Structure formats: C-alpha cells, structure tokens
CSV table of C-alpha atoms and ligand atoms in Angstrom, one decimal:
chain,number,residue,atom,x,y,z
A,17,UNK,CA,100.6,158.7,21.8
A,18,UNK,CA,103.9,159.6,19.4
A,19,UNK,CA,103.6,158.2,16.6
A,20,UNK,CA,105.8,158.0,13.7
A,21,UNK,CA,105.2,157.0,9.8
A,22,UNK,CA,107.8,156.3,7.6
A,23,UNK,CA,106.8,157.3,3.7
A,24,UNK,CA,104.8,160.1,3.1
A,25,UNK,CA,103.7,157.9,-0.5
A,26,UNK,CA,99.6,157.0,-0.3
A,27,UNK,CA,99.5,154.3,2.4
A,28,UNK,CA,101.6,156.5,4.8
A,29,UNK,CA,99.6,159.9,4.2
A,30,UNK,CA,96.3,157.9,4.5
A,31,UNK,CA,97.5,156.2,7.4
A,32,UNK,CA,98.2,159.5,9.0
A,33,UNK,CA,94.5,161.1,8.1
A,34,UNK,CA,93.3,158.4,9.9
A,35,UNK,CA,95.2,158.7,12.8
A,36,UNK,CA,94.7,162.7,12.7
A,37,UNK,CA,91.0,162.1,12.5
A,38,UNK,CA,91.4,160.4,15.6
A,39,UNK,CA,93.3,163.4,18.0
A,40,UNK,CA,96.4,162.1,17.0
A,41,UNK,CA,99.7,163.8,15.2
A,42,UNK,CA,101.6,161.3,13.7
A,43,UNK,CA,105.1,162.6,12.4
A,44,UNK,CA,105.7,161.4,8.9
A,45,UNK,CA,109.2,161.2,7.6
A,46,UNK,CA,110.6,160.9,3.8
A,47,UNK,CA,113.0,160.5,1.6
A,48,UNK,CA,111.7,162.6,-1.3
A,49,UNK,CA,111.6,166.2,-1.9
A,50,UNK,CA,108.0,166.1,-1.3
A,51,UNK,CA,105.2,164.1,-0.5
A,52,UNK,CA,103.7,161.7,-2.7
A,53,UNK,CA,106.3,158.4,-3.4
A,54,UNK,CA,105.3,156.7,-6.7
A,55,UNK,CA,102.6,159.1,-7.4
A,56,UNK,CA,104.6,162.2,-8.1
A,57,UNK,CA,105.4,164.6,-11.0
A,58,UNK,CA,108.6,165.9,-12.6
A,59,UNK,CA,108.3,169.4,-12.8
A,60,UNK,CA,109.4,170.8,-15.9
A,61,UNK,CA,109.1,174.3,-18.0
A,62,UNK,CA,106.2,172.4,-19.8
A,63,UNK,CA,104.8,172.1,-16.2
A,64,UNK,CA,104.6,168.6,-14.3
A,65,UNK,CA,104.8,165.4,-15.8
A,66,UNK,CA,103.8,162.2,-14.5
A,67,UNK,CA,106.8,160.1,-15.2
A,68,UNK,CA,105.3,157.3,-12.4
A,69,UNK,CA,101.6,155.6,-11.4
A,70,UNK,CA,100.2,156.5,-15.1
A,71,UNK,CA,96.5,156.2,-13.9
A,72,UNK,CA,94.9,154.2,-11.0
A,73,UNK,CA,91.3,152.6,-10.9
A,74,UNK,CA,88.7,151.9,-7.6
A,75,UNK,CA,87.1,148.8,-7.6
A,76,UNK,CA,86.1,148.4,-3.4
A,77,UNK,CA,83.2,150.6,-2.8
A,78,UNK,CA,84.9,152.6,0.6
A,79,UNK,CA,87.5,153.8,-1.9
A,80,UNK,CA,85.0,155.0,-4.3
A,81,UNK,CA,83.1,156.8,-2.0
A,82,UNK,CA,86.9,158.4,-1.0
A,83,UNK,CA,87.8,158.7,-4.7
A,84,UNK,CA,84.0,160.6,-4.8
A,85,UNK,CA,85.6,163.2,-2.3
A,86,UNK,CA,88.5,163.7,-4.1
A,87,UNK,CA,86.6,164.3,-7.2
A,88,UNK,CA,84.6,167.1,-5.4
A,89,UNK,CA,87.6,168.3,-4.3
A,90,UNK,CA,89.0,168.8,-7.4
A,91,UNK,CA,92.2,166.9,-7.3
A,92,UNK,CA,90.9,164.0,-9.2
A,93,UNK,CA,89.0,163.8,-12.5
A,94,UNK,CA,87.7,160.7,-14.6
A,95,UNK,CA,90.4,159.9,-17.5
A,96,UNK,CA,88.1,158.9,-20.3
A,97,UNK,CA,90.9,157.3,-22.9
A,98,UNK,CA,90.3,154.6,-24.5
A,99,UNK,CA,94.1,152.5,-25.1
A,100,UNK,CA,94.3,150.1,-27.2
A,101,UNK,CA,96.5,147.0,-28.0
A,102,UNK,CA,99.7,147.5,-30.2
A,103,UNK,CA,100.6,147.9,-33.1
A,104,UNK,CA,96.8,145.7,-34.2
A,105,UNK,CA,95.2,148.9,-32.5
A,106,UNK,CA,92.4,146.6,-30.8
A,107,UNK,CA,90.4,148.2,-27.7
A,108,UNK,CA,91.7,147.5,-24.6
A,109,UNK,CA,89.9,145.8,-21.5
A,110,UNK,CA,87.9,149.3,-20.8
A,111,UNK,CA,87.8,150.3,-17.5
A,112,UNK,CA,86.9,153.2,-15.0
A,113,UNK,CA,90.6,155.0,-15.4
A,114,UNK,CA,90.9,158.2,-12.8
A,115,UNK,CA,94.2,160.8,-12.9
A,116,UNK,CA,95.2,163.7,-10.0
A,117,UNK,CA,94.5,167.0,-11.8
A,118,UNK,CA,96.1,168.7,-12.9
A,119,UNK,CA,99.3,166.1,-11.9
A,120,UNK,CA,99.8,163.1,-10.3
A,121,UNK,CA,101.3,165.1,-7.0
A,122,UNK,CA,98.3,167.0,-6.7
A,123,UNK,CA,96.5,163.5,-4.6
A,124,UNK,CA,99.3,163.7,-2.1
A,125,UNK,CA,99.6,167.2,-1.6
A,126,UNK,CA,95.9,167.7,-0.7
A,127,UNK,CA,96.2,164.5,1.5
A,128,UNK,CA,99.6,166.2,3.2
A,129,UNK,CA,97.6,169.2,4.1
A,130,UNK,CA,97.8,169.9,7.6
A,131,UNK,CA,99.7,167.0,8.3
A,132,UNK,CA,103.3,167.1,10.4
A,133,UNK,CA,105.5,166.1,7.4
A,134,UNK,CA,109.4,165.8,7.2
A,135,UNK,CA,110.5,165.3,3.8
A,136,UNK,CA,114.0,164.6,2.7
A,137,UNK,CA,114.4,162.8,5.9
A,138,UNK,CA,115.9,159.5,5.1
A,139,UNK,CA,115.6,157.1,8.3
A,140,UNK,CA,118.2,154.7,8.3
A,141,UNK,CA,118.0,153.3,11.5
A,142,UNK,CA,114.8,151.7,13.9
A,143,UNK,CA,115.8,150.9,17.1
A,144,UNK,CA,113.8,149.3,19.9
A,145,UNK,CA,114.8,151.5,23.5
A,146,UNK,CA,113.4,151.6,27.1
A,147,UNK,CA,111.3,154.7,26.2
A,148,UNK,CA,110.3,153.5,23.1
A,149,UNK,CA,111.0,153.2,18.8
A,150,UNK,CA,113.7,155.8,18.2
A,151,UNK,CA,114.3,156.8,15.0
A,152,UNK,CA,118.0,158.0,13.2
A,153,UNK,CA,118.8,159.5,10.3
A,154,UNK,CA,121.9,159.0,7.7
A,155,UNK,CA,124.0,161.0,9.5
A,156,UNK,CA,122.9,159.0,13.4
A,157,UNK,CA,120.8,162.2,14.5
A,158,UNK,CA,117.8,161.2,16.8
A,159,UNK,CA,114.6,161.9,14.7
A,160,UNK,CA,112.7,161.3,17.6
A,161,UNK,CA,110.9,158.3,20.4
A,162,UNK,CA,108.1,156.8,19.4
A,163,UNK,CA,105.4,154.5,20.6
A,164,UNK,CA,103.5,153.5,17.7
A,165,UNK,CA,105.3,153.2,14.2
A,166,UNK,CA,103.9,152.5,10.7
A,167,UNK,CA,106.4,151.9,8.0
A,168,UNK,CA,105.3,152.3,4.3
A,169,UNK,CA,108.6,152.3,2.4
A,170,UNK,CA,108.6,149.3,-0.7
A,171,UNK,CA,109.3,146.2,0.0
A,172,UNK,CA,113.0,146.1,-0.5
A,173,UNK,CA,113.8,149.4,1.8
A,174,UNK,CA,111.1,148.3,4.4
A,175,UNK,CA,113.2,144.7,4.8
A,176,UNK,CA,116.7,146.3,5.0
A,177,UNK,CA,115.0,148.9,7.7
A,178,UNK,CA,113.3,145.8,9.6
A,179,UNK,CA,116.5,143.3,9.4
A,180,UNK,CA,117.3,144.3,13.0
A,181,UNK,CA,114.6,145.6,15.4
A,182,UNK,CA,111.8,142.6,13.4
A,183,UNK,CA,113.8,140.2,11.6
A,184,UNK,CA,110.5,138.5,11.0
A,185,UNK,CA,108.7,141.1,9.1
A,186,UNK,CA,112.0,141.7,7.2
A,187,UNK,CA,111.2,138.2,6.1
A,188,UNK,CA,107.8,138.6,4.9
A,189,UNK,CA,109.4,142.0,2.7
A,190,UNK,CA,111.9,140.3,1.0
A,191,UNK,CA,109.1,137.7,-0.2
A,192,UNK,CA,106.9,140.8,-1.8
A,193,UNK,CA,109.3,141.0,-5.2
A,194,UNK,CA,109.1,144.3,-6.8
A,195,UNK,CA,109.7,145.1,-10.5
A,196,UNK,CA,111.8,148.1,-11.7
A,197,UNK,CA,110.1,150.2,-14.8
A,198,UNK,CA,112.3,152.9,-16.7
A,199,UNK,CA,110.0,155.9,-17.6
A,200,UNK,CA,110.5,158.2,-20.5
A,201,UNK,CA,108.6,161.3,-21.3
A,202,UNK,CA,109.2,163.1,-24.9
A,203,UNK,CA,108.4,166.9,-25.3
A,204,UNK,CA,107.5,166.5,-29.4
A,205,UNK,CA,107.9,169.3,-32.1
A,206,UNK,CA,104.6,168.8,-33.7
A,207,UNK,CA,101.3,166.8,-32.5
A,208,UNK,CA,101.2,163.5,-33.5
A,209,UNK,CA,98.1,162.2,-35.4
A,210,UNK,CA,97.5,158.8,-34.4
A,211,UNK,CA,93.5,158.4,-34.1
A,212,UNK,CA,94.3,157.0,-30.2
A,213,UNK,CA,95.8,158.5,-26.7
A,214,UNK,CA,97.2,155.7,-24.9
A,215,UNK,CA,98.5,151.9,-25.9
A,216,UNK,CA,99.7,148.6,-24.6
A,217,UNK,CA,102.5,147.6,-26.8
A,218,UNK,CA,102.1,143.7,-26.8
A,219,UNK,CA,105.7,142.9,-27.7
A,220,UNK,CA,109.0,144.6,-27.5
A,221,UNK,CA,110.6,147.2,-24.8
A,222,UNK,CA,107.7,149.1,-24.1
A,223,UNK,CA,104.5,147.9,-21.8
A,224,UNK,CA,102.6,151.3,-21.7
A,225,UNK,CA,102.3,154.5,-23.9
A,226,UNK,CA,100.0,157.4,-23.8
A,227,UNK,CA,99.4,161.2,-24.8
A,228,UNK,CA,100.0,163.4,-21.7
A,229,UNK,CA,97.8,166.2,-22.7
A,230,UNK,CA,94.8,163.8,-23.3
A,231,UNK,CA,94.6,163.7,-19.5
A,232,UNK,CA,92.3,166.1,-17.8
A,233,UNK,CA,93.2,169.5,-17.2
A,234,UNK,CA,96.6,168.7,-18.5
A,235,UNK,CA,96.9,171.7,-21.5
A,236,UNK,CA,100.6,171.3,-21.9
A,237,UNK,CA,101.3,173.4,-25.3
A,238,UNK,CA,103.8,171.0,-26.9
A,239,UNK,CA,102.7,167.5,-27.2
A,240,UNK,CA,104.5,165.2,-24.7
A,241,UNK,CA,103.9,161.4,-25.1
A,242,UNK,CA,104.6,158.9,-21.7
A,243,UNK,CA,106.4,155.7,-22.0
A,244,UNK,CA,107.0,152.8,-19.9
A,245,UNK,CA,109.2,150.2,-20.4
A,246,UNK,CA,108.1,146.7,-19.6
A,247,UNK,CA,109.2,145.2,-16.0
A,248,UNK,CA,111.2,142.4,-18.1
A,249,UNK,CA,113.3,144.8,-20.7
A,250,UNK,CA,113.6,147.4,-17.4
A,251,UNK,CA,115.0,144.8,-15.0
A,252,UNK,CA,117.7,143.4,-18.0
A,253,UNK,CA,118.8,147.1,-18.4
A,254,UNK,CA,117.7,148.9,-15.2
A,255,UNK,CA,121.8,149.9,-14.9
A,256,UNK,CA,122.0,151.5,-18.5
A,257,UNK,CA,122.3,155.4,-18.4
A,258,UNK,CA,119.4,157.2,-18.7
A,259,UNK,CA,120.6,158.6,-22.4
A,260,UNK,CA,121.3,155.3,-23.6
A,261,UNK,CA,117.6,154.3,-22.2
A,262,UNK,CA,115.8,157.6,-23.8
A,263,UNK,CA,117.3,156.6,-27.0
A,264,UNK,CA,116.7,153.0,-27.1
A,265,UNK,CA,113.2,153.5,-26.2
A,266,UNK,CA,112.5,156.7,-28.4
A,267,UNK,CA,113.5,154.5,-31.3
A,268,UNK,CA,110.8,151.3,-30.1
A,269,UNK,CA,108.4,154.1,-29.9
A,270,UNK,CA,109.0,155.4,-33.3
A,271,UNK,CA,109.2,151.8,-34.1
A,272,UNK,CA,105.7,151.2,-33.1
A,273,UNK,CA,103.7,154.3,-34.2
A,274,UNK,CA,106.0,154.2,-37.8
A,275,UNK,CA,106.8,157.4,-37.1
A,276,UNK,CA,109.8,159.4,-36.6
A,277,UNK,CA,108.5,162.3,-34.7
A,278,UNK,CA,111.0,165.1,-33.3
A,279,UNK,CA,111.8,165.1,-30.3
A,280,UNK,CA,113.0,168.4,-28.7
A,281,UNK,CA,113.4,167.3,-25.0
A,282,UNK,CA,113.3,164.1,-23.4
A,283,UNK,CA,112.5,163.4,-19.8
A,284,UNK,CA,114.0,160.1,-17.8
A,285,UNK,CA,113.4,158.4,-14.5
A,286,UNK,CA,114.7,154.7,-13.7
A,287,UNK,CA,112.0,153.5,-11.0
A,288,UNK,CA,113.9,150.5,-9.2
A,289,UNK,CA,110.9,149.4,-7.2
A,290,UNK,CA,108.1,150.4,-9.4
A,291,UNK,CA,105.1,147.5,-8.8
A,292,UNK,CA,104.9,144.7,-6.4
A,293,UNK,CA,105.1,141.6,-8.4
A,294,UNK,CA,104.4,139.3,-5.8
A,295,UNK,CA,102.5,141.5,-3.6
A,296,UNK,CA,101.4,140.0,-0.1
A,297,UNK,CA,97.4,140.7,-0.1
A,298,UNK,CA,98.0,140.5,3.7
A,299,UNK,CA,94.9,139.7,5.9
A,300,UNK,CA,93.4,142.8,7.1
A,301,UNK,CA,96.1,144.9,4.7
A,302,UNK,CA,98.8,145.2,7.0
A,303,UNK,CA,101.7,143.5,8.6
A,304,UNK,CA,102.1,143.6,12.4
A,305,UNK,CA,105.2,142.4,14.8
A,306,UNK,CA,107.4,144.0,17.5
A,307,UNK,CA,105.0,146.8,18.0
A,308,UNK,CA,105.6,147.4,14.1
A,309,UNK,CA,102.8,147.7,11.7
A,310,UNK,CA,103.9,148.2,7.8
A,311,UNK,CA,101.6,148.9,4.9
A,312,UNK,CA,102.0,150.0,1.6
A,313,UNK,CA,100.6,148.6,-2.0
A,314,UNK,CA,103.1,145.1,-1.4
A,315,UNK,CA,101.6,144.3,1.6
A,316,UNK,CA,98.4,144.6,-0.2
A,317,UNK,CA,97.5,144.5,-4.0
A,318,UNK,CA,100.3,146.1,-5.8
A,319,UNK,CA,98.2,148.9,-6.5
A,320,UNK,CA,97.3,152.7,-5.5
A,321,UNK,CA,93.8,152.0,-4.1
A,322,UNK,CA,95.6,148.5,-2.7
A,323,UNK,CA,98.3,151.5,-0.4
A,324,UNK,CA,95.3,153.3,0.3
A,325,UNK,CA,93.5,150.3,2.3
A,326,UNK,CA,96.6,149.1,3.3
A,327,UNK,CA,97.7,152.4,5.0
A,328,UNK,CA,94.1,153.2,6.3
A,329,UNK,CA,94.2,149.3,7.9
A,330,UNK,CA,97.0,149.7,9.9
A,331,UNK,CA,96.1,153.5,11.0
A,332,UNK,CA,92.6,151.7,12.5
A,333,UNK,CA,94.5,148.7,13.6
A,334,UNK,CA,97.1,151.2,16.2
A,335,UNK,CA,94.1,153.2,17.1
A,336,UNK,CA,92.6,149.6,18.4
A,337,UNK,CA,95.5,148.9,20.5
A,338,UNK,CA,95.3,152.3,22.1
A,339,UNK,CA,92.0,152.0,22.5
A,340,UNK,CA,91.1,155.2,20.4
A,341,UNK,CA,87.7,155.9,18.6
A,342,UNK,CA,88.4,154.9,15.0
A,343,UNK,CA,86.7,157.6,12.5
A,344,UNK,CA,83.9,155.5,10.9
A,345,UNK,CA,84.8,156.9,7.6
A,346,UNK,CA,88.8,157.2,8.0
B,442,FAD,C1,105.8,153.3,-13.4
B,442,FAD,C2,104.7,153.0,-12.5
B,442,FAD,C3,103.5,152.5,-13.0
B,442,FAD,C4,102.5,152.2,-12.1
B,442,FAD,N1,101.3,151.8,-12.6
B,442,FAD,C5,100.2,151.7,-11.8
B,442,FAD,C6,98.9,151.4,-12.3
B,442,FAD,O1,98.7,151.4,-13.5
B,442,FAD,N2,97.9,151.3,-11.4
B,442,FAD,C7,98.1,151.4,-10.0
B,442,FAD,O2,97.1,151.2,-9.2
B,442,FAD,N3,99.3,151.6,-9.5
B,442,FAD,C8,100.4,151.7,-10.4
B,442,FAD,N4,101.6,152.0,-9.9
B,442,FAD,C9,101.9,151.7,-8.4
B,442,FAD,C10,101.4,152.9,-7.5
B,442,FAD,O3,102.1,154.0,-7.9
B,442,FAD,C11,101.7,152.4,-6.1
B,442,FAD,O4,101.0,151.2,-5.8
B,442,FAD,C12,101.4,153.4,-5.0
B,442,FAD,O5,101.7,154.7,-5.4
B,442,FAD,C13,102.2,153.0,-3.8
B,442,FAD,O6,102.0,153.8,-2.7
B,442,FAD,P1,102.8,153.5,-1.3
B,442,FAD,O7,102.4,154.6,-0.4
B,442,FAD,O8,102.5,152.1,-0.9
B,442,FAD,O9,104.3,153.6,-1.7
B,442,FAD,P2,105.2,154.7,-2.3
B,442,FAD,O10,104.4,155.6,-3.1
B,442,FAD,O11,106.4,154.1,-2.8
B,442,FAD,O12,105.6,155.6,-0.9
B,442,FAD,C14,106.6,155.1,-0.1
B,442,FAD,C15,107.4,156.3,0.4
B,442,FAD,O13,108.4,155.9,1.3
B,442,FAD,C16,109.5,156.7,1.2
B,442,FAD,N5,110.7,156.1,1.8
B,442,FAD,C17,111.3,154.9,1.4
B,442,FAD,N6,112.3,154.6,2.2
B,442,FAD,C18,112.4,155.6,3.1
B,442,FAD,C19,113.2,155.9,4.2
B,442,FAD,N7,114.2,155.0,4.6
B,442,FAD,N8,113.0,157.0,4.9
B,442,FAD,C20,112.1,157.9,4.6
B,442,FAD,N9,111.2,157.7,3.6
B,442,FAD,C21,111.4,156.5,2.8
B,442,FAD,C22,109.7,157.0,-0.3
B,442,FAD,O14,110.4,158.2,-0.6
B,442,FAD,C23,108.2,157.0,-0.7
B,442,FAD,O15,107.7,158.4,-0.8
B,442,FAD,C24,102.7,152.3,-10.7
B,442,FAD,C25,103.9,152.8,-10.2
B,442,FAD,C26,104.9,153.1,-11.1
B,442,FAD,C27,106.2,153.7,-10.5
C-alpha cells in the first residue's frame, strides 16, 4: 500500500513507526528543514535552543511505557524544576515535567530514523484521481499517488489543504482554534541569581519563563533564559517585528525578576499556530473522511503526548482497513 503522511511533527512520525512496524513505508513530507514541527530547536553557536514545546508531561499509561523507551534510549530525561507563580514566587501545581536531551529535536530525530522522510516539501495540493490521492508541491510537481493518506499539519494548514478534496473535514479544522505564542530566548552576560529555574508570570506579556541550562544535559556556558509570551498579548501583536517583540518582552522580563540583566544576544521565533485552543479530543484521536485520516495534537488534546495518540490512532485505524496486523505495542 503507498502511503503518504503529511508533517513529519510527533503525530506524523509516530504515525509512520506504526505503520513501518507493520511492513509498510509510508513517505512523509514537510515543510521544515527537518523533522520535528513544534518540537524543534534553533541551532545557535551556544548550541540548540528550544524556542517551542518548553516541556511535555505523560499522564495515559501506553505513553509512559513509550516515554520509558525513550528514556532508555537516551533522548529523553526527567526535568526536575520546580516553577513557580510570579512575581509572589508560590510553587507551582508540581508535576512529572520530561525534556528531549540534549534538545527538544533530539525526540524527532530518533523517531525519523529509518523512516522515508522529505523535508522542505511543502504540499500544496491533495487531489482525489482514478489511481489514487496524488500529491503536488508549490511549484505543481507530482510528489507522488497514494492510497492511504494521514495529514498532521495544524489545524489552520490542514483545513485550507482539505477545502477541496474533504470539504467536511476542512470543517471540523477550522473549529480546532489555535493560539499564536511569540518565543524569546536571551543569551545573558552573567548568571542570574534568582533562587528558581522556571515561572508562570500571572499577569502581564509573558505566560512562561525558565532557565535553559537547568534542563538536563543542557551545559550551555552562558546563561540563556526562555520566554513565552502569553496566547492573548501574542495574538494582539503576533504582526510586530521580531525586534520590536525581543525588546518589549526583554523589558516585562526585567520587569518581573527586578533586574536589568545584559543581554548579549537575543533569539526570536513568532509561532502562529502554537497550541490548539479549542482542540477536538476526537473519538478514537483521529478524523476520518474521503479515505482521509488527519491527526495531530488539535484533533486530540492540544498537547505532545495528545499528537502522539493521535498520530499512533490513525496509523492503527489505516492498518484496519487494509487489513494489516497492527503492532500490539505501536
Ligand atoms: C510555544 C509552544 C509551547 C508549547 N507548550 C506545550 C506544553 O507545555 N505541553 C505540551 O504538551 N505541548 C506544548 N506545545 C504543543 C506541542 O509542541 C504540540 O502539541 C506537538 O508538538 C504537536 O505535534 P504535531 O505533530 O501534532 O504537530 P506539529 O509539531 O505542528 O507538526 C506538524 C508538521 O506539519 C508540517 N506541515 C504543515 N503544513 C505542511 C504542508 N503543507 N506540507 C508539508 N508539511 C507541512 C509542519 O512543518 C510540522 O512539522 C507547545 C508548543 C509551542 C509552539
């Protein structure tokens, strides 16, 4: 069977484990550089920084037994910070935080290995032929036919994708809302002594800080601190220039720590689909019509292990229609 998966982000390489687990070879397109969607790192001189998913957690006991892999693999580690709520300094909800080591795109990569991956491979066009789904890229080139097809782009691109070959899934995507977040990571003269590692800012700009180095296996020499913007401040200002958004939020941040550290570079990344905020928690994770499954965290939680289920769901749900032994484990 040809199969084709569009997003090489967690749902669509976990889709396409699945499926290889089975005999198959799904071809997995993307628009990125490399593998990995949300979860990726920028790589810098200082080495990579994870400007995107900050941290994720496992709660459903099949992905903890996967996470369990991946920590004996050695691309995931336990994060053991302990945030707290700003500027009152109170401890945060604790919880079971877990980070790729030693970056964020470490998870993907290890799930891309062996795997038949295009990246920057933008499909721009699905259409529904005799022979089967043929894929186009931006310039109209065939990327190939297909008979089974899992997209796993966010909401928004999945919908404008699936206006014409599924109207009706292109429906159900533009009800899965997603929030932007604009991402700032400061390279810092000198550590900064503040007694925690990572914060929830509980008013102004920022939603999220945190201390990259206090992350496993993440020795950068300078000290770099991470900084989110909150969805509401991101989406009023998601089309300011990224200096005007470095400064504005390297000011709250000083504003917040009382502090006026100095900083001597400055990372920034505008993230227009960043979470799902009304994410679809889709019956059996995915999405199905026209011969057209779609996964991804909006179809399921809004959250990493949420792609994960999502994209493993709709790899077991193809295998059923072709009748294929689904891995027990996927
Ligand atoms: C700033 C930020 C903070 C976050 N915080 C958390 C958190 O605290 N906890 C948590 O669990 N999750 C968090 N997340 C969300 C988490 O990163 C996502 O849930 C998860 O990575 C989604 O994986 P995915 O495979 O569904 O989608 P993605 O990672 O978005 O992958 C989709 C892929 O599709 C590709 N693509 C899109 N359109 C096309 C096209 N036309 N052709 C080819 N390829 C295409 C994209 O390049 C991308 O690689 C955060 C994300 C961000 C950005």
């Amino acid at each position: 069977m040809r199969i084709a998966i569009i997003g090489a982000g967690i749902a669509g390489l976990t889709a396409a484990g699945v499926l290889k687990a089975a005999g198959h070879q799904p071809v997995i397109f993307d628009k990125g550089r490399g593998p990995g969607g949300r979860s990726v790192s920028k790589r810098t001189d200082h080495g990579g920084i994870d400007l995107g998913l900050p941290y994720f957690t496992a709660r459903d006991p099949a992905f903890r037994q996967t996470v369990d892999q991946w920590i004996e693999a050695g691309v995931v580690a336990p994060w053991s910070v302990e945030p707290r709520v700003l500027p009152e300094q109170q401890p945060a909800r604790p919880q079971a935080r877990l980070v790729a080591v030693p970056r964020m795109s470490a998870l993907a990569r290890h799930l891309a290995e062996g795997l038949d991956l295009h990246c920057s491979v933008q499909v721009s066009e699905i259409t529904r032929e005799l022979t089967g789904w043929v894929l186009r890229e931006r310039q109209g080139e065939s990327l190939g036919e297909f008979d089974g097809l899992i997209l796993t782009a966010p909401a928004p691109q999945s919908q404008s994708l699936l206006a014409e070959p599924c109207p009706r899934l292109a429906a159900r995507a533009a009800t899965a809302r997603m929030q932007p977040c604009w991402a700032v990571g400061l390279v810092l003269e000198a550590p900064l002594e503040l007694g925690f590692d990572a914060g929830f800012p509980s008013s102004g700009p920022l939603g999220w800080i945190a201390r990259s180095g206090s992350r496993p296996e993440r020795p950068h020499l300078p000290e770099i601190w991470l900084l989110h913007a909150t969805a509401a401040w991101s989406e009023a200002n998601i089309e300011w220039s990224q200096d005007a958004v470095g400064e504005w939020l390297t000011q709250a941040f000083a504003d917040l720590i009382n502090r006026h550290p100095v900083v001597t570079e400055r990372f920034v990344h505008r993230w227009r689909f960043a979470r799902a905020r009304d994410a679809l928690k889709a019956e059996g994770g995915y999405l199905e019509s026209e011969d057209i499954l779609c996964a991804g965290d909006w179809v399921s939680d809004g959250t990493l292990e949420g792609a994960w289920q999502s994209g493993r769901a709709a790899a077991h749900r193809l295998l059923s229609r072709v009748g294929a032994a689904s891995p027990v484990d996927g």
